[in-house]
Each structure stands twice: as structure tokens, then as C-alpha cells.
A tleap script that builds the chain and sets N, CA, C and O, in Angstrom:
source leaprc.protein.ff14SB
mol = sequence {
  NALA GLY VAL ASN LYS ARG THR GLN ARG LEU
  PHE GLY CYS GLN THR GLN ALA ASN CYS VAL
  SER VAL SER ALA ASN LYS ASN PRO THR GLN
  PHE VAL ALA PRO TRP ASP TYR THR ILE VAL
  THR SER ASP PRO ASN GLU ALA TRP ALA LYS
  LEU LYS GLN VAL ILE GLY ALA GLU SER SER
  LEU LYS ILE LEU GLU VAL ASP ASP SER GLN
  PHE TYR LEU ARG ALA THR GLY THR SER LYS
  VAL PRO LYS ASP GLY VAL ASP ASP VAL GLU
  PHE LEU LEU CILE
}
set mol.1.N position { 103.682 81.316 115.552 }
set mol.1.CA position { 104.239 81.580 114.113 }
set mol.1.C position { 105.343 82.561 114.314 }
set mol.1.O position { 105.592 82.973 115.447 }
set mol.2.N position { 106.071 82.988 113.186 }
set mol.2.CA position { 107.112 83.828 113.100 }
set mol.2.C position { 108.525 83.176 113.380 }
set mol.2.O position { 108.645 81.968 113.586 }
set mol.3.N position { 109.593 84.068 113.374 }
set mol.3.CA position { 110.906 83.687 113.588 }
set mol.3.C position { 111.286 83.631 114.935 }
set mol.3.O position { 111.168 84.630 115.645 }
set mol.4.N position { 111.788 82.430 115.423 }
set mol.4.CA position { 112.513 82.175 116.804 }
set mol.4.C position { 113.792 83.238 116.702 }
set mol.4.O position { 114.744 83.169 115.924 }
set mol.5.N position { 113.571 84.072 117.550 }
set mol.5.CA position { 114.698 84.991 117.845 }
set mol.5.C position { 115.897 84.466 118.290 }
set mol.5.O position { 116.908 85.148 118.125 }
set mol.6.N position { 115.985 83.281 118.873 }
set mol.6.CA position { 117.105 82.587 119.516 }
set mol.6.C position { 117.793 81.812 118.497 }
set mol.6.O position { 119.021 81.760 118.576 }
set mol.7.N position { 117.128 81.124 117.432 }
set mol.7.CA position { 117.764 80.440 116.438 }
set mol.7.C position { 117.743 81.079 115.123 }
set mol.7.O position { 118.616 80.777 114.309 }
set mol.8.N position { 116.942 81.830 114.865 }
set mol.8.CA position { 116.513 82.748 113.611 }
set mol.8.C position { 116.247 81.881 112.643 }
set mol.8.O position { 116.820 81.960 111.556 }
set mol.9.N position { 115.297 80.897 112.932 }
set mol.9.CA position { 114.460 80.041 112.100 }
set mol.9.C position { 113.172 80.200 112.553 }
set mol.9.O position { 112.854 80.801 113.579 }
set mol.10.N position { 112.248 79.518 111.579 }
set mol.10.CA position { 111.076 79.530 111.812 }
set mol.10.C position { 110.590 78.472 113.097 }
set mol.10.O position { 111.261 77.459 113.294 }
set mol.11.N position { 109.524 78.738 113.856 }
set mol.11.CA position { 109.319 77.843 114.985 }
set mol.11.C position { 108.834 76.411 114.476 }
set mol.11.O position { 108.441 76.323 113.313 }
set mol.12.N position { 108.843 75.570 115.090 }
set mol.12.CA position { 108.558 74.215 114.627 }
set mol.12.C position { 107.102 73.853 115.079 }
set mol.12.O position { 106.551 74.673 115.814 }
set mol.13.N position { 106.458 72.799 114.752 }
set mol.13.CA position { 105.078 72.585 114.974 }
set mol.13.C position { 104.841 71.913 116.403 }
set mol.13.O position { 105.555 70.990 116.794 }
set mol.14.N position { 103.724 72.470 117.204 }
set mol.14.CA position { 103.318 71.724 118.440 }
set mol.14.C position { 103.166 70.359 117.868 }
set mol.14.O position { 103.082 70.135 116.660 }
set mol.15.N position { 103.130 69.344 118.933 }
set mol.15.CA position { 103.229 67.945 118.767 }
set mol.15.C position { 101.668 67.352 118.262 }
set mol.15.O position { 101.501 66.343 117.577 }
set mol.16.N position { 100.557 68.283 118.804 }
set mol.16.CA position { 99.240 68.057 118.388 }
set mol.16.C position { 98.866 68.764 117.227 }
set mol.16.O position { 97.840 68.398 116.653 }
set mol.17.N position { 99.425 69.581 116.839 }
set mol.17.CA position { 99.039 70.710 115.765 }
set mol.17.C position { 98.932 69.803 114.321 }
set mol.17.O position { 99.702 68.863 114.124 }
set mol.18.N position { 98.025 70.145 113.472 }
set mol.18.CA position { 97.830 69.832 112.033 }
set mol.18.C position { 98.875 70.765 111.344 }
set mol.18.O position { 98.471 71.825 110.867 }
set mol.19.N position { 100.161 70.441 111.264 }
set mol.19.CA position { 101.255 71.308 110.648 }
set mol.19.C position { 102.298 70.473 110.084 }
set mol.19.O position { 102.526 69.301 110.384 }
set mol.20.N position { 102.899 71.183 109.249 }
set mol.20.CA position { 104.482 70.692 108.651 }
set mol.20.C position { 105.342 71.903 108.773 }
set mol.20.O position { 104.938 73.063 108.697 }
set mol.21.N position { 106.608 71.502 108.977 }
set mol.21.CA position { 107.503 72.617 109.041 }
set mol.21.C position { 108.944 71.985 108.806 }
set mol.21.O position { 109.363 70.887 109.172 }
set mol.22.N position { 109.524 72.898 108.158 }
set mol.22.CA position { 111.298 72.501 108.019 }
set mol.22.C position { 111.704 72.603 109.502 }
set mol.22.O position { 112.689 71.953 109.851 }
set mol.23.N position { 111.136 73.251 110.289 }
set mol.23.CA position { 111.729 73.308 111.531 }
set mol.23.C position { 111.382 72.053 112.682 }
set mol.23.O position { 111.790 71.965 113.840 }
set mol.24.N position { 110.497 71.147 111.934 }
set mol.24.CA position { 110.064 69.999 112.806 }
set mol.24.C position { 110.983 68.869 112.917 }
set mol.24.O position { 110.510 67.733 112.878 }
set mol.25.N position { 112.278 69.050 113.056 }
set mol.25.CA position { 113.033 67.883 113.035 }
set mol.25.C position { 112.983 66.976 114.054 }
set mol.25.O position { 113.647 65.949 113.911 }
set mol.26.N position { 112.247 67.150 115.204 }
set mol.26.CA position { 112.020 66.295 116.351 }
set mol.26.C position { 110.884 65.498 116.118 }
set mol.26.O position { 110.631 64.668 116.991 }
set mol.27.N position { 110.053 65.569 115.021 }
set mol.27.CA position { 109.007 64.861 114.776 }
set mol.27.C position { 108.848 64.527 113.248 }
set mol.27.O position { 108.082 65.166 112.527 }
set mol.28.N position { 109.625 63.482 112.800 }
set mol.28.CA position { 109.613 63.290 111.342 }
set mol.28.C position { 108.297 63.256 110.508 }
set mol.28.O position { 108.316 63.408 109.287 }
set mol.29.N position { 107.069 63.036 111.269 }
set mol.29.CA position { 105.686 63.048 110.483 }
set mol.29.C position { 105.193 64.452 110.329 }
set mol.29.O position { 104.120 64.683 109.773 }
set mol.30.N position { 105.955 65.384 110.809 }
set mol.30.CA position { 105.534 66.830 110.699 }
set mol.30.C position { 106.680 67.391 109.780 }
set mol.30.O position { 106.370 68.409 109.161 }
set mol.31.N position { 107.825 66.953 109.603 }
set mol.31.CA position { 108.864 67.477 108.883 }
set mol.31.C position { 108.525 67.370 107.181 }
set mol.31.O position { 108.084 66.396 106.570 }
set mol.32.N position { 108.886 68.703 106.665 }
set mol.32.CA position { 109.017 68.899 105.413 }
set mol.32.C position { 110.369 69.491 104.817 }
set mol.32.O position { 110.910 70.390 105.460 }
set mol.33.N position { 110.896 69.093 103.746 }
set mol.33.CA position { 112.070 69.503 103.432 }
set mol.33.C position { 112.061 70.993 102.915 }
set mol.33.O position { 111.245 71.300 102.046 }
set mol.34.N position { 112.820 71.803 103.351 }
set mol.34.CA position { 112.923 73.189 102.575 }
set mol.34.C position { 112.939 73.511 101.281 }
set mol.34.O position { 113.430 72.614 100.595 }
set mol.35.N position { 112.593 74.436 100.695 }
set mol.35.CA position { 112.567 75.090 99.396 }
set mol.35.C position { 113.770 75.627 99.113 }
set mol.35.O position { 114.177 76.682 99.601 }
set mol.36.N position { 114.459 74.838 98.218 }
set mol.36.CA position { 115.956 75.247 97.732 }
set mol.36.C position { 115.976 76.116 96.465 }
set mol.36.O position { 115.981 75.624 95.336 }
set mol.37.N position { 115.988 77.494 96.723 }
set mol.37.CA position { 115.880 78.364 95.726 }
set mol.37.C position { 117.070 78.303 94.520 }
set mol.37.O position { 116.915 78.580 93.330 }
set mol.38.N position { 118.250 77.873 95.170 }
set mol.38.CA position { 119.545 77.910 94.426 }
set mol.38.C position { 119.540 76.951 93.255 }
set mol.38.O position { 120.466 77.017 92.446 }
set mol.39.N position { 118.560 76.056 93.100 }
set mol.39.CA position { 118.204 75.560 91.912 }
set mol.39.C position { 118.109 76.362 90.532 }
set mol.39.O position { 118.654 76.140 89.451 }
set mol.40.N position { 117.270 77.327 90.922 }
set mol.40.CA position { 117.023 78.266 89.870 }
set mol.40.C position { 117.940 79.467 90.043 }
set mol.40.O position { 118.418 80.001 89.042 }
set mol.41.N position { 118.191 79.888 91.189 }
set mol.41.CA position { 118.948 81.257 91.089 }
set mol.41.C position { 120.015 81.076 92.274 }
set mol.41.O position { 119.705 80.388 93.247 }
set mol.42.N position { 121.211 81.662 92.195 }
set mol.42.CA position { 121.967 81.855 93.393 }
set mol.42.C position { 121.876 83.160 94.078 }
set mol.42.O position { 122.502 83.374 95.116 }
set mol.43.N position { 121.048 84.107 93.476 }
set mol.43.CA position { 120.751 85.360 94.162 }
set mol.43.C position { 119.446 85.265 95.032 }
set mol.43.O position { 118.327 85.053 94.565 }
set mol.44.N position { 119.748 85.456 96.390 }
set mol.44.CA position { 118.513 85.448 97.285 }
set mol.44.C position { 117.631 86.571 97.217 }
set mol.44.O position { 116.505 86.408 97.689 }
set mol.45.N position { 117.953 87.794 96.670 }
set mol.45.CA position { 117.085 88.828 96.412 }
set mol.45.C position { 116.173 88.503 95.208 }
set mol.45.O position { 114.966 88.742 95.252 }
set mol.46.N position { 116.725 87.999 94.221 }
set mol.46.CA position { 115.795 87.467 93.101 }
set mol.46.C position { 114.813 86.226 93.402 }
set mol.46.O position { 113.711 86.100 92.869 }
set mol.47.N position { 115.403 85.275 94.385 }
set mol.47.CA position { 114.433 84.227 94.697 }
set mol.47.C position { 113.210 85.124 95.563 }
set mol.47.O position { 112.008 85.029 95.317 }
set mol.48.N position { 113.675 85.807 96.382 }
set mol.48.CA position { 112.704 86.513 97.381 }
set mol.48.C position { 111.656 87.379 96.581 }
set mol.48.O position { 110.452 87.338 96.831 }
set mol.49.N position { 112.139 88.059 95.733 }
set mol.49.CA position { 111.036 88.913 94.538 }
set mol.49.C position { 110.246 87.954 93.910 }
set mol.49.O position { 109.055 88.211 93.735 }
set mol.50.N position { 110.757 86.788 93.507 }
set mol.50.CA position { 109.879 85.893 92.781 }
set mol.50.C position { 108.754 85.235 93.672 }
set mol.50.O position { 107.570 85.122 93.356 }
set mol.51.N position { 109.393 84.793 94.926 }
set mol.51.CA position { 108.385 84.243 95.880 }
set mol.51.C position { 107.193 85.129 96.128 }
set mol.51.O position { 106.039 84.747 95.934 }
set mol.52.N position { 107.513 86.315 96.560 }
set mol.52.CA position { 106.491 87.410 96.905 }
set mol.52.C position { 105.634 87.466 95.792 }
set mol.52.O position { 104.436 87.310 96.030 }
set mol.53.N position { 106.037 87.685 94.446 }
set mol.53.CA position { 104.992 87.705 93.425 }
set mol.53.C position { 104.255 86.442 92.995 }
set mol.53.O position { 103.170 86.640 92.448 }
set mol.54.N position { 104.643 85.199 93.142 }
set mol.54.CA position { 103.936 84.125 93.192 }
set mol.54.C position { 102.845 83.927 94.280 }
set mol.54.O position { 101.713 83.511 94.031 }
set mol.55.N position { 103.331 84.292 95.592 }
set mol.55.CA position { 102.381 84.221 96.765 }
set mol.55.C position { 101.370 85.269 96.538 }
set mol.55.O position { 100.212 84.936 96.789 }
set mol.56.N position { 101.581 86.506 96.100 }
set mol.56.CA position { 100.857 87.673 95.917 }
set mol.56.C position { 99.837 87.225 94.774 }
set mol.56.O position { 98.669 87.607 94.845 }
set mol.57.N position { 100.212 86.522 93.858 }
set mol.57.CA position { 99.486 86.109 92.622 }
set mol.57.C position { 98.374 84.958 92.813 }
set mol.57.O position { 97.565 84.691 91.924 }
set mol.58.N position { 98.410 84.354 93.962 }
set mol.58.CA position { 97.617 83.064 94.452 }
set mol.58.C position { 96.445 83.414 94.988 }
set mol.58.O position { 96.558 83.759 96.164 }
set mol.59.N position { 95.316 83.453 94.539 }
set mol.59.CA position { 93.954 84.102 94.910 }
set mol.59.C position { 93.536 83.424 96.173 }
set mol.59.O position { 92.766 84.002 96.940 }
set mol.60.N position { 94.050 82.101 96.461 }
set mol.60.CA position { 93.714 81.669 97.806 }
set mol.60.C position { 94.551 82.063 98.835 }
set mol.60.O position { 94.299 81.556 99.928 }
set mol.61.N position { 95.439 82.802 98.776 }
set mol.61.CA position { 96.432 83.170 99.877 }
set mol.61.C position { 96.242 84.802 99.978 }
set mol.61.O position { 96.032 85.502 98.987 }
set mol.62.N position { 96.340 85.277 101.248 }
set mol.62.CA position { 96.352 86.531 101.548 }
set mol.62.C position { 97.772 86.700 102.328 }
set mol.62.O position { 98.007 85.870 103.207 }
set mol.63.N position { 98.644 87.620 102.095 }
set mol.63.CA position { 99.979 88.069 102.597 }
set mol.63.C position { 99.644 88.898 103.935 }
set mol.63.O position { 99.127 89.996 103.727 }
set mol.64.N position { 99.810 88.624 104.956 }
set mol.64.CA position { 99.829 89.163 106.215 }
set mol.64.C position { 100.863 90.089 106.563 }
set mol.64.O position { 100.696 91.256 106.918 }
set mol.65.N position { 101.891 89.505 106.439 }
set mol.65.CA position { 103.215 90.179 106.970 }
set mol.65.C position { 104.366 89.924 105.944 }
set mol.65.O position { 104.462 88.876 105.306 }
set mol.66.N position { 105.201 90.942 105.846 }
set mol.66.CA position { 106.313 90.921 105.052 }
set mol.66.C position { 107.400 91.664 105.508 }
set mol.66.O position { 107.381 92.894 105.547 }
set mol.67.N position { 108.509 90.865 105.914 }
set mol.67.CA position { 109.881 91.764 106.420 }
set mol.67.C position { 111.019 91.294 105.341 }
set mol.67.O position { 111.664 90.255 105.207 }
set mol.68.N position { 110.973 92.441 104.687 }
set mol.68.CA position { 112.140 92.025 103.502 }
set mol.68.C position { 113.729 91.905 103.981 }
set mol.68.O position { 114.634 91.307 103.400 }
set mol.69.N position { 113.786 92.654 105.214 }
set mol.69.CA position { 115.059 92.622 105.705 }
set mol.69.C position { 115.242 91.296 106.406 }
set mol.69.O position { 116.376 91.223 106.880 }
set mol.70.N position { 114.599 90.361 106.602 }
set mol.70.CA position { 114.710 89.139 107.282 }
set mol.70.C position { 114.466 88.108 106.185 }
set mol.70.O position { 114.705 86.919 106.395 }
set mol.71.N position { 114.026 88.515 105.099 }
set mol.71.CA position { 113.297 87.533 103.884 }
set mol.71.C position { 112.060 86.599 104.679 }
set mol.71.O position { 111.925 85.400 104.435 }
set mol.72.N position { 111.339 87.211 105.490 }
set mol.72.CA position { 110.211 86.497 105.870 }
set mol.72.C position { 108.812 86.981 105.264 }
set mol.72.O position { 108.561 88.171 105.075 }
set mol.73.N position { 107.972 85.989 104.991 }
set mol.73.CA position { 106.690 86.191 104.774 }
set mol.73.C position { 105.763 85.338 105.424 }
set mol.73.O position { 106.113 84.191 105.705 }
set mol.74.N position { 104.549 85.775 105.719 }
set mol.74.CA position { 103.390 84.830 106.318 }
set mol.74.C position { 102.208 85.076 105.584 }
set mol.74.O position { 101.915 86.236 105.293 }
set mol.75.N position { 101.538 84.183 105.271 }
set mol.75.CA position { 100.264 84.385 104.614 }
set mol.75.C position { 99.303 83.283 105.257 }
set mol.75.O position { 99.725 82.341 105.928 }
set mol.76.N position { 97.752 83.557 104.923 }
set mol.76.CA position { 97.045 82.864 105.309 }
set mol.76.C position { 96.212 82.167 104.101 }
set mol.76.O position { 96.288 82.740 103.015 }
set mol.77.N position { 95.544 81.170 104.169 }
set mol.77.CA position { 94.803 80.700 103.186 }
set mol.77.C position { 93.428 79.538 103.589 }
set mol.77.O position { 93.451 78.978 104.686 }
set mol.78.N position { 92.670 79.358 102.934 }
set mol.78.CA position { 91.639 78.617 103.268 }
set mol.78.C position { 92.098 77.207 103.416 }
set mol.78.O position { 92.792 76.670 102.553 }
set mol.79.N position { 91.736 76.639 104.444 }
set mol.79.CA position { 92.185 75.138 104.841 }
set mol.79.C position { 91.152 74.247 104.146 }
set mol.79.O position { 89.989 74.633 104.028 }
set mol.80.N position { 91.577 73.022 103.670 }
set mol.80.CA position { 90.844 71.986 103.114 }
set mol.80.C position { 90.322 71.237 104.288 }
set mol.80.O position { 89.237 70.661 104.215 }
set mol.81.N position { 91.004 71.221 105.304 }
set mol.81.CA position { 90.436 70.260 106.520 }
set mol.81.C position { 90.825 71.129 107.520 }
set mol.81.O position { 91.941 71.650 107.545 }
set mol.82.N position { 89.889 71.330 108.418 }
set mol.82.CA position { 88.510 71.559 107.916 }
set mol.82.C position { 88.085 72.594 107.154 }
set mol.82.O position { 88.688 73.667 107.179 }
set mol.83.N position { 87.194 72.432 106.525 }
set mol.83.CA position { 86.653 73.317 105.276 }
set mol.83.C position { 86.591 74.745 105.717 }
set mol.83.O position { 86.998 75.552 104.881 }
set mol.84.N position { 86.197 75.191 106.774 }
set mol.84.CA position { 85.973 76.804 107.188 }
set mol.84.C position { 87.394 77.094 108.104 }
set mol.84.O position { 87.400 78.031 108.903 }
set mol.85.N position { 88.428 76.343 107.951 }
set mol.85.CA position { 89.443 76.538 108.649 }
set mol.85.C position { 90.496 77.438 108.133 }
set mol.85.O position { 90.248 77.689 106.954 }
set mol.86.N position { 91.531 78.002 108.527 }
set mol.86.CA position { 92.367 78.987 107.928 }
set mol.86.C position { 93.893 78.366 108.203 }
set mol.86.O position { 94.200 77.975 109.329 }
set mol.87.N position { 94.673 78.318 107.260 }
set mol.87.CA position { 95.912 77.525 107.375 }
set mol.87.C position { 96.967 78.899 107.200 }
set mol.87.O position { 96.749 79.806 106.396 }
set mol.88.N position { 98.106 78.841 108.098 }
set mol.88.CA position { 99.175 79.643 107.823 }
set mol.88.C position { 100.269 79.078 106.939 }
set mol.88.O position { 100.568 77.886 106.863 }
set mol.89.N position { 100.802 80.035 106.313 }
set mol.89.CA position { 101.762 79.559 105.362 }
set mol.89.C position { 103.126 80.665 105.481 }
set mol.89.O position { 102.963 81.839 105.148 }
set mol.90.N position { 104.327 80.225 105.930 }
set mol.90.CA position { 105.387 80.996 106.330 }
set mol.90.C position { 106.725 80.545 105.539 }
set mol.90.O position { 107.214 79.416 105.501 }
set mol.91.N position { 107.180 81.708 104.929 }
set mol.91.CA position { 108.630 81.573 104.497 }
set mol.91.C position { 109.419 82.377 105.050 }
set mol.91.O position { 109.086 83.520 105.363 }
set mol.92.N position { 111.035 81.684 105.319 }
set mol.92.CA position { 112.112 82.498 105.652 }
set mol.92.C position { 113.308 81.915 104.715 }
set mol.92.O position { 113.671 80.739 104.727 }
set mol.93.N position { 113.854 82.941 103.904 }
set mol.93.CA position { 114.866 82.536 103.248 }
set mol.93.C position { 116.253 82.635 104.170 }
set mol.93.O position { 116.450 83.668 104.811 }
set mol.94.N position { 116.945 81.836 104.206 }
set mol.94.CA position { 118.099 81.770 104.980 }
set mol.94.C position { 119.495 81.457 104.299 }
set mol.94.O position { 120.516 81.399 104.985 }
savepdb mol mol.pdb
quit
């Protein structure tokens, strides 16, 4: 998890992982389209502030790491499968 220092993008999924990612371009079954904040605002700082507000207000998520200089946020939440699992949620605005 985290930002790949070489590509400055989020790491993709491992092939066996129960995972989806905007960086999983080699495995279409794990690829999810990126969130496009420019539909709402052209200001990345405004989008970043709103994202942090929404994630922080979501009771099922716990923010573990925020890097405002890189627009990176990592949170965890209770997984639905398996029920006692933990899901990682990462955002990187670029």
C-alpha cells in the first residue's frame, strides 16, 4: 500500500488479492476507474478538503495516514467479505 516512488501512483493489486485499483491496468477484473473531481471543481485543494471531510465523517472508516503535500490518504474499514476482515482504502489526487 502507499505511493510507488518510481511512478508516483498508487500500487496496483497483487494477482491473487481481493482488490480493485485504478493502477490495476494489467488485470481488467481488478481495475476501477479513477474518481474525477474536476466534474465538481477545478481546484484540487478544494477537492482534497472535501474528500478528507467525507472520509472523516464516515463512521465505518478510520483514517490512518494523511499526506497533504502529496494529496494521499489511507483509511481502513470493516470488510464485508470476510466479515471480520479489514479493507484498505487509499486516495491519491494527481
